[in-house]
Amino acid sequence: MGQKKIYYISYFGDSDKRNHRASAPAADAKIEYIAQTMIAEGYEVEVISFREFDKRDVLLERQSEYIKEIGKLKIHYFESFSSKYKVLRLLGRIFTKMKGKRYILSIIKENDAQIIIYHSLALVWLAELLRKKRKRYIYEVEEIYADVMENEVLREKEVKTLRQADAY
């Protein structure tokens, strides 16, 4: 029997500035620590990152999909586009989301796919997709963002989404 694989879905940045995938140091350190701990326990871990290519001094530039390795940890970044124009950056974000959604739909066909979603308001759509597909997942959550933003309407939606996870 092979290693169990865990897919950890997030907005993990790339510390290599040449790749223009901005890092959130605290979140990235936490994700990497949890992933490396799971690897030490015998799991294979792939971080799936929706972090977009963000280079704002170009008319339009494409960055290919790539996988970065940190020891045994694999981090999957999707093809993305960037531009100095907001509308083209928005289209690049949508494109990255579509590429990621397609990849996730292909991996959840595996009955034993283990999925962890790093809590981000930008990934609520993914939790809803997994719920519709009846796939089990864990929401890795530290705080309710809507509480920080003092937004009661958003809080209700956020808490509802978190409670629909199999664990959090």
Coordinates of N, CA and C in Angstrom, one line a residue:
M1 N 0.8 -1.2 0.0 CA 0.0 0.0 0.0 C 0.9 1.3 0.0
G2 N 0.6 2.2 -0.9 CA 1.4 3.4 -1.0 C 1.1 4.4 0.1
Q3 N 1.8 5.5 0.0 CA 1.6 6.6 1.0 C 0.3 7.3 0.8
K4 N -0.3 7.7 1.8 CA -1.6 8.5 1.7 C -1.2 9.9 1.3
K5 N -1.9 10.4 0.3 CA -1.6 11.8 -0.2 C -2.6 12.8 0.4
I6 N -2.1 13.9 0.8 CA -3.0 15.0 1.3 C -2.8 16.2 0.3
Y7 N -3.9 16.8 -0.1 CA -3.9 18.0 -0.9 C -4.2 19.1 0.0
Y8 N -3.4 20.1 0.1 CA -3.5 21.2 1.0 C -3.7 22.5 0.2
I9 N -4.9 23.0 0.1 CA -5.3 24.0 -0.8 C -5.2 25.4 -0.1
S10 N -4.5 26.3 -0.8 CA -4.3 27.6 -0.2 C -3.9 28.7 -1.2
Y11 N -3.4 29.8 -0.7 CA -2.8 30.8 -1.5 C -1.3 30.9 -1.1
F12 N -0.7 29.8 -1.1 CA 0.7 29.8 -0.7 C 1.6 30.6 -1.7
G13 N 2.4 31.5 -1.2 CA 3.2 32.3 -2.1 C 4.5 31.6 -2.5
D14 N 5.2 32.3 -3.3 CA 6.5 31.8 -3.7 C 7.5 32.8 -3.3
S15 N 8.4 32.4 -2.4 CA 9.4 33.3 -1.8 C 10.4 33.8 -2.9
D16 N 10.5 33.1 -4.0 CA 11.4 33.5 -5.1 C 10.8 34.7 -5.8
K17 N 11.3 35.9 -5.5 CA 10.7 37.1 -6.0 C 10.6 37.2 -7.6
R18 N 11.4 36.4 -8.3 CA 11.4 36.4 -9.7 C 10.1 35.8 -10.3
N19 N 9.4 35.0 -9.4 CA 8.1 34.4 -9.9 C 6.9 35.3 -9.7
H20 N 7.1 36.4 -8.9 CA 6.0 37.3 -8.7 C 4.7 36.7 -8.2
R21 N 4.8 35.8 -7.2 CA 3.7 35.2 -6.6 C 3.8 35.6 -5.1
A22 N 3.3 36.8 -4.7 CA 3.5 37.4 -3.4 C 3.3 36.4 -2.3
S23 N 4.1 36.5 -1.3 CA 4.0 35.7 -0.1 C 3.4 36.4 1.1
A24 N 2.6 35.7 1.8 CA 2.1 36.2 3.1 C 2.9 35.4 4.2
P25 N 4.0 35.9 4.6 CA 5.0 35.1 5.4 C 4.4 34.3 6.6
A26 N 3.5 34.9 7.4 CA 3.0 34.2 8.5 C 2.1 33.0 8.0
A27 N 1.3 33.2 7.1 CA 0.4 32.1 6.5 C 1.3 31.0 5.9
D28 N 2.2 31.5 5.1 CA 3.1 30.5 4.4 C 3.9 29.7 5.3
A29 N 4.4 30.3 6.4 CA 5.2 29.6 7.4 C 4.3 28.5 8.1
K30 N 3.1 28.9 8.4 CA 2.2 28.0 9.1 C 1.8 26.8 8.2
I31 N 1.5 27.1 6.9 CA 1.1 26.0 5.9 C 2.3 25.1 5.8
E32 N 3.5 25.7 5.6 CA 4.7 24.8 5.4 C 5.0 24.0 6.6
Y33 N 4.8 24.5 7.8 CA 5.0 23.8 9.0 C 4.1 22.6 9.1
I34 N 2.8 22.8 8.9 CA 1.8 21.8 9.0 C 2.1 20.7 7.9
A35 N 2.4 21.2 6.7 CA 2.7 20.2 5.6 C 3.9 19.4 5.9
Q36 N 5.0 20.0 6.4 CA 6.2 19.3 6.7 C 6.0 18.3 7.9
T37 N 5.1 18.7 8.8 CA 4.8 17.8 9.9 C 4.0 16.5 9.4
M38 N 3.1 16.7 8.5 CA 2.4 15.6 7.9 C 3.4 14.7 7.1
I39 N 4.3 15.3 6.4 CA 5.3 14.5 5.7 C 6.1 13.7 6.7
A40 N 6.5 14.3 7.8 CA 7.3 13.6 8.8 C 6.5 12.4 9.4
E41 N 5.2 12.5 9.3 CA 4.3 11.4 9.8 C 4.0 10.4 8.7
G42 N 4.6 10.5 7.5 CA 4.5 9.5 6.5 C 3.6 9.8 5.4
Y43 N 3.0 11.0 5.3 CA 2.1 11.4 4.3 C 2.8 12.1 3.1
E44 N 2.3 11.9 2.0 CA 2.8 12.7 0.8 C 1.9 14.0 0.8
V45 N 2.5 15.1 0.6 CA 1.7 16.4 0.7 C 1.9 17.2 -0.6
E46 N 0.9 17.6 -1.2 CA 0.9 18.6 -2.3 C 0.1 19.8 -1.9
V47 N 0.8 21.0 -1.8 CA 0.1 22.2 -1.6 C -0.4 22.7 -3.0
I48 N -1.6 23.0 -3.1 CA -2.2 23.5 -4.3 C -2.4 25.0 -4.1
S49 N -1.7 25.8 -4.8 CA -1.8 27.3 -4.5 C -2.5 28.0 -5.6
F50 N -3.5 28.8 -5.2 CA -4.2 29.7 -6.1 C -3.6 31.1 -6.2
R51 N -2.4 31.2 -5.6 CA -1.7 32.5 -5.7 C -1.4 32.9 -7.1
E52 N -1.9 34.0 -7.5 CA -1.7 34.5 -8.9 C -0.4 35.1 -9.2
F53 N 0.0 35.0 -10.4 CA 1.2 35.8 -10.9 C 0.8 37.2 -10.9
D54 N 1.7 38.1 -10.3 CA 1.3 39.5 -10.1 C 2.5 40.4 -10.5
K55 N 2.6 40.7 -11.7 CA 3.7 41.6 -12.2 C 3.0 42.8 -12.9
R56 N 3.0 43.9 -12.2 CA 2.2 45.1 -12.7 C 2.9 46.1 -13.6
D57 N 4.1 45.8 -14.0 CA 4.8 46.7 -14.9 C 4.8 46.3 -16.4
V58 N 3.9 45.3 -16.7 CA 3.9 44.8 -18.1 C 2.5 45.0 -18.7
L59 N 2.4 45.1 -20.0 CA 1.2 45.2 -20.7 C 0.4 43.9 -20.4
L60 N 1.0 42.7 -20.7 CA 0.4 41.4 -20.5 C 1.5 40.4 -20.5
E61 N 1.6 39.6 -19.5 CA 2.6 38.5 -19.4 C 2.0 37.3 -18.8
R62 N 2.4 36.2 -19.4 CA 1.9 34.8 -18.9 C 3.0 34.1 -18.2
Q63 N 2.6 33.4 -17.1 CA 3.6 32.6 -16.4 C 3.0 31.2 -16.5
S64 N 3.8 30.2 -16.9 CA 3.4 28.8 -17.0 C 3.2 28.2 -15.6
E65 N 2.4 27.1 -15.7 CA 2.2 26.3 -14.5 C 3.5 25.7 -14.1
Y66 N 3.8 25.6 -12.8 CA 5.0 25.0 -12.3 C 4.8 24.3 -10.9
I67 N 5.7 23.4 -10.6 CA 5.7 22.8 -9.3 C 7.0 23.1 -8.7
K68 N 7.0 23.6 -7.4 CA 8.2 23.9 -6.7 C 8.3 22.9 -5.6
E69 N 9.5 22.4 -5.3 CA 9.7 21.5 -4.2 C 10.6 22.0 -3.1
I70 N 10.1 21.8 -1.9 CA 10.9 22.2 -0.7 C 11.0 20.9 0.1
G71 N 12.2 20.2 -0.1 CA 12.4 18.9 0.4 C 11.4 18.0 -0.2
K72 N 10.6 17.3 0.5 CA 9.6 16.3 0.0 C 8.2 17.0 -0.3
L73 N 8.1 18.3 0.1 CA 6.9 19.0 -0.1 C 6.8 19.6 -1.6
K74 N 5.7 19.3 -2.2 CA 5.4 19.8 -3.6 C 4.4 20.9 -3.5
I75 N 4.7 22.0 -4.2 CA 3.8 23.2 -4.2 C 3.4 23.4 -5.7
H76 N 2.1 23.3 -6.0 CA 1.6 23.4 -7.4 C 1.1 24.8 -7.6
Y77 N 1.7 25.5 -8.6 CA 1.2 26.8 -9.0 C 0.6 26.7 -10.4
F78 N -0.5 27.3 -10.6 CA -1.2 27.2 -11.9 C -0.7 28.3 -12.9
E79 N -0.9 28.1 -14.1 CA -0.7 29.1 -15.2 C -1.5 30.3 -14.8
S80 N -0.9 31.5 -15.1 CA -1.5 32.7 -14.7 C -1.0 33.9 -15.6
F81 N -1.8 34.9 -15.6 CA -1.5 36.1 -16.4 C -1.5 37.3 -15.5
S82 N -0.7 38.3 -15.9 CA -0.7 39.6 -15.1 C -0.5 40.7 -16.1
S83 N -0.8 41.9 -15.6 CA -0.8 43.1 -16.4 C -0.8 44.3 -15.5
K84 N -0.4 45.5 -16.1 CA -0.6 46.7 -15.4 C -2.0 47.2 -15.4
Y85 N -2.9 46.6 -16.2 CA -4.3 46.9 -16.2 C -5.1 46.0 -15.3
K86 N -6.0 46.7 -14.5 CA -6.8 45.9 -13.6 C -7.7 44.9 -14.2
V87 N -8.3 45.2 -15.3 CA -9.2 44.3 -16.0 C -8.5 43.1 -16.5
L88 N -7.3 43.2 -17.0 CA -6.5 42.1 -17.4 C -6.0 41.2 -16.2
R89 N -5.7 41.9 -15.1 CA -5.3 41.1 -13.9 C -6.5 40.3 -13.4
L90 N -7.7 40.9 -13.4 CA -8.9 40.2 -13.0 C -9.2 39.0 -13.9
L91 N -9.0 39.2 -15.2 CA -9.1 38.0 -16.1 C -8.1 37.0 -15.8
G92 N -6.9 37.4 -15.5 CA -5.8 36.4 -15.1 C -6.2 35.7 -13.8
R93 N -6.8 36.3 -12.9 CA -7.3 35.7 -11.6 C -8.4 34.6 -12.0
I94 N -9.3 35.0 -12.8 CA -10.4 34.1 -13.2 C -9.8 32.9 -14.0
F95 N -8.8 33.1 -14.8 CA -8.1 32.0 -15.6 C -7.4 31.1 -14.6
T96 N -6.7 31.6 -13.6 CA -6.0 30.8 -12.6 C -7.0 30.0 -11.8
K97 N -8.2 30.6 -11.4 CA -9.2 29.9 -10.7 C -9.8 28.7 -11.5
M98 N -10.0 29.0 -12.8 CA -10.5 27.9 -13.7 C -9.5 26.7 -13.8
K99 N -8.2 27.1 -14.0 CA -7.2 26.0 -14.1 C -7.2 25.2 -12.8
G100 N -7.2 25.9 -11.7 CA -7.2 25.2 -10.4 C -8.4 24.4 -10.2
K101 N -9.6 24.9 -10.5 CA -10.8 24.1 -10.4 C -10.8 22.8 -11.2
R102 N -10.3 22.9 -12.4 CA -10.2 21.8 -13.3 C -9.3 20.7 -12.7
Y103 N -8.1 21.2 -12.1 CA -7.2 20.3 -11.5 C -7.8 19.6 -10.3
I104 N -8.5 20.4 -9.4 CA -9.1 19.8 -8.2 C -10.2 18.8 -8.6
L105 N -11.0 19.1 -9.6 CA -12.0 18.2 -10.0 C -11.4 16.9 -10.5
S106 N -10.2 16.9 -11.1 CA -9.6 15.7 -11.5 C -9.0 14.9 -10.3
I107 N -8.5 15.6 -9.3 CA -8.0 14.8 -8.1 C -9.1 14.3 -7.2
I108 N -10.2 14.9 -7.1 CA -11.3 14.5 -6.2 C -12.0 13.2 -6.8
K109 N -11.7 12.8 -8.0 CA -12.2 11.6 -8.5 C -11.6 10.4 -7.7
E110 N -10.5 10.6 -7.1 CA -9.9 9.6 -6.3 C -10.7 9.5 -5.0
N111 N -11.2 8.3 -4.7 CA -12.0 8.1 -3.5 C -11.3 8.5 -2.3
D112 N -10.0 8.2 -2.2 CA -9.2 8.4 -1.0 C -8.5 9.8 -0.9
A113 N -8.9 10.7 -1.8 CA -8.2 12.0 -1.8 C -8.5 12.7 -0.5
Q114 N -7.4 13.1 0.3 CA -7.5 13.8 1.5 C -7.3 15.3 1.2
I115 N -8.3 16.1 1.6 CA -8.2 17.5 1.3 C -8.3 18.4 2.5
I116 N -7.4 19.3 2.6 CA -7.4 20.4 3.6 C -7.5 21.7 2.9
I117 N -8.4 22.6 3.3 CA -8.5 23.9 2.8 C -8.0 24.9 3.8
Y118 N -7.0 25.7 3.5 CA -6.6 26.8 4.4 C -7.7 27.9 4.3
H119 N -8.1 28.3 5.5 CA -9.3 29.2 5.6 C -8.9 30.6 4.9
S120 N -9.7 30.9 3.9 CA -9.6 32.1 3.1 C -10.9 32.4 2.5
L121 N -11.4 33.6 2.7 CA -12.7 34.0 2.1 C -12.6 33.8 0.6
A122 N -11.5 33.9 0.0 CA -11.4 33.7 -1.5 C -11.5 32.2 -1.9
L123 N -11.5 31.3 -0.9 CA -11.7 29.8 -1.2 C -13.0 29.3 -0.8
V124 N -14.0 30.1 -0.4 CA -15.3 29.7 0.0 C -16.0 28.9 -1.2
W125 N -15.8 29.4 -2.4 CA -16.3 28.7 -3.6 C -15.9 27.3 -3.7
L126 N -14.6 27.0 -3.2 CA -14.1 25.7 -3.3 C -14.7 24.7 -2.3
A127 N -15.0 25.3 -1.1 CA -15.7 24.5 -0.1 C -17.1 24.1 -0.6
E128 N -17.7 25.1 -1.2 CA -19.1 24.8 -1.8 C -19.0 23.8 -2.9
L129 N -18.0 23.8 -3.7 CA -17.8 22.8 -4.8 C -17.6 21.4 -4.2
L130 N -16.8 21.3 -3.2 CA -16.5 20.0 -2.6 C -17.7 19.5 -1.9
R131 N -18.5 20.3 -1.3 CA -19.7 19.9 -0.6 C -20.7 19.3 -1.7
K132 N -20.9 20.1 -2.8 CA -21.8 19.6 -3.9 C -21.3 18.3 -4.4
K133 N -20.0 18.1 -4.5 CA -19.5 16.8 -5.0 C -19.4 15.7 -4.0
R134 N -19.9 16.0 -2.8 CA -19.9 15.1 -1.6 C -18.5 14.6 -1.3
K135 N -17.5 15.5 -1.3 CA -16.2 15.1 -1.0 C -15.9 15.6 0.4
R136 N -15.2 14.8 1.2 CA -14.9 15.2 2.6 C -13.6 16.1 2.5
Y137 N -13.6 17.1 3.5 CA -12.5 18.0 3.6 C -12.4 18.5 5.0
I138 N -11.2 19.0 5.3 CA -11.0 19.7 6.6 C -10.7 21.1 6.3
Y139 N -11.3 22.0 7.0 CA -11.1 23.5 6.9 C -10.1 23.8 8.0
E140 N -8.9 24.3 7.6 CA -7.9 24.7 8.6 C -8.2 26.2 8.9
V141 N -8.7 26.5 10.1 CA -9.2 27.8 10.4 C -8.6 28.3 11.7
E142 N -8.3 29.5 11.8 CA -7.7 30.1 13.0 C -8.6 31.2 13.5
E143 N -9.2 32.0 12.7 CA -10.1 33.0 13.1 C -11.2 33.2 12.1
I144 N -12.3 33.9 12.6 CA -13.4 34.3 11.7 C -13.0 35.7 11.2
Y145 N -12.8 35.8 9.9 CA -12.4 37.0 9.3 C -13.5 38.1 9.4
A146 N -14.7 37.7 9.3 CA -15.8 38.7 9.4 C -15.8 39.3 10.8
D147 N -15.4 38.6 11.8 CA -15.3 39.2 13.2 C -14.3 40.4 13.2
V148 N -13.2 40.1 12.5 CA -12.1 41.2 12.4 C -12.6 42.4 11.7
M149 N -13.4 42.1 10.6 CA -13.9 43.1 9.7 C -15.2 43.7 10.3
E150 N -15.8 43.1 11.4 CA -17.0 43.6 12.0 C -18.2 43.6 11.0
N151 N -18.3 42.5 10.3 CA -19.3 42.4 9.3 C -20.2 41.2 9.6
E152 N -21.4 41.4 10.2 CA -22.3 40.4 10.6 C -22.9 39.5 9.5
V153 N -23.2 40.1 8.4 CA -23.7 39.4 7.2 C -22.7 38.4 6.7
L154 N -21.5 38.9 6.5 CA -20.4 38.0 6.1 C -20.1 36.9 7.1
R155 N -20.2 37.3 8.4 CA -19.9 36.3 9.4 C -20.9 35.1 9.3
E156 N -22.2 35.4 9.1 CA -23.1 34.3 9.0 C -22.7 33.3 7.9
K157 N -22.4 33.9 6.7 CA -22.0 33.0 5.6 C -20.7 32.3 5.9
E158 N -19.7 33.0 6.5 CA -18.4 32.4 6.8 C -18.6 31.2 7.8
V159 N -19.3 31.4 8.8 CA -19.6 30.4 9.8 C -20.3 29.2 9.2
K160 N -21.3 29.5 8.4 CA -22.1 28.4 7.8 C -21.2 27.6 6.9
T161 N -20.3 28.2 6.1 CA -19.4 27.5 5.3 C -18.4 26.6 6.1
L162 N -17.9 27.2 7.2 CA -17.0 26.4 8.0 C -17.7 25.2 8.7
R163 N -18.9 25.3 9.1 CA -19.7 24.2 9.7 C -20.0 23.1 8.7
Q164 N -20.0 23.4 7.5 CA -20.3 22.4 6.5 C -19.1 21.4 6.2
A165 N -17.9 21.8 6.7 CA -16.7 21.0 6.5 C -16.9 19.8 7.4
D166 N -16.1 18.7 7.1 CA -16.2 17.5 7.9 C -15.4 17.7 9.2
A167 N -14.5 18.6 9.2 CA -13.8 18.9 10.4 C -13.2 20.3 10.2
Y168 N -12.9 21.0 11.3 CA -12.2 22.3 11.2 C -11.5 22.6 12.5

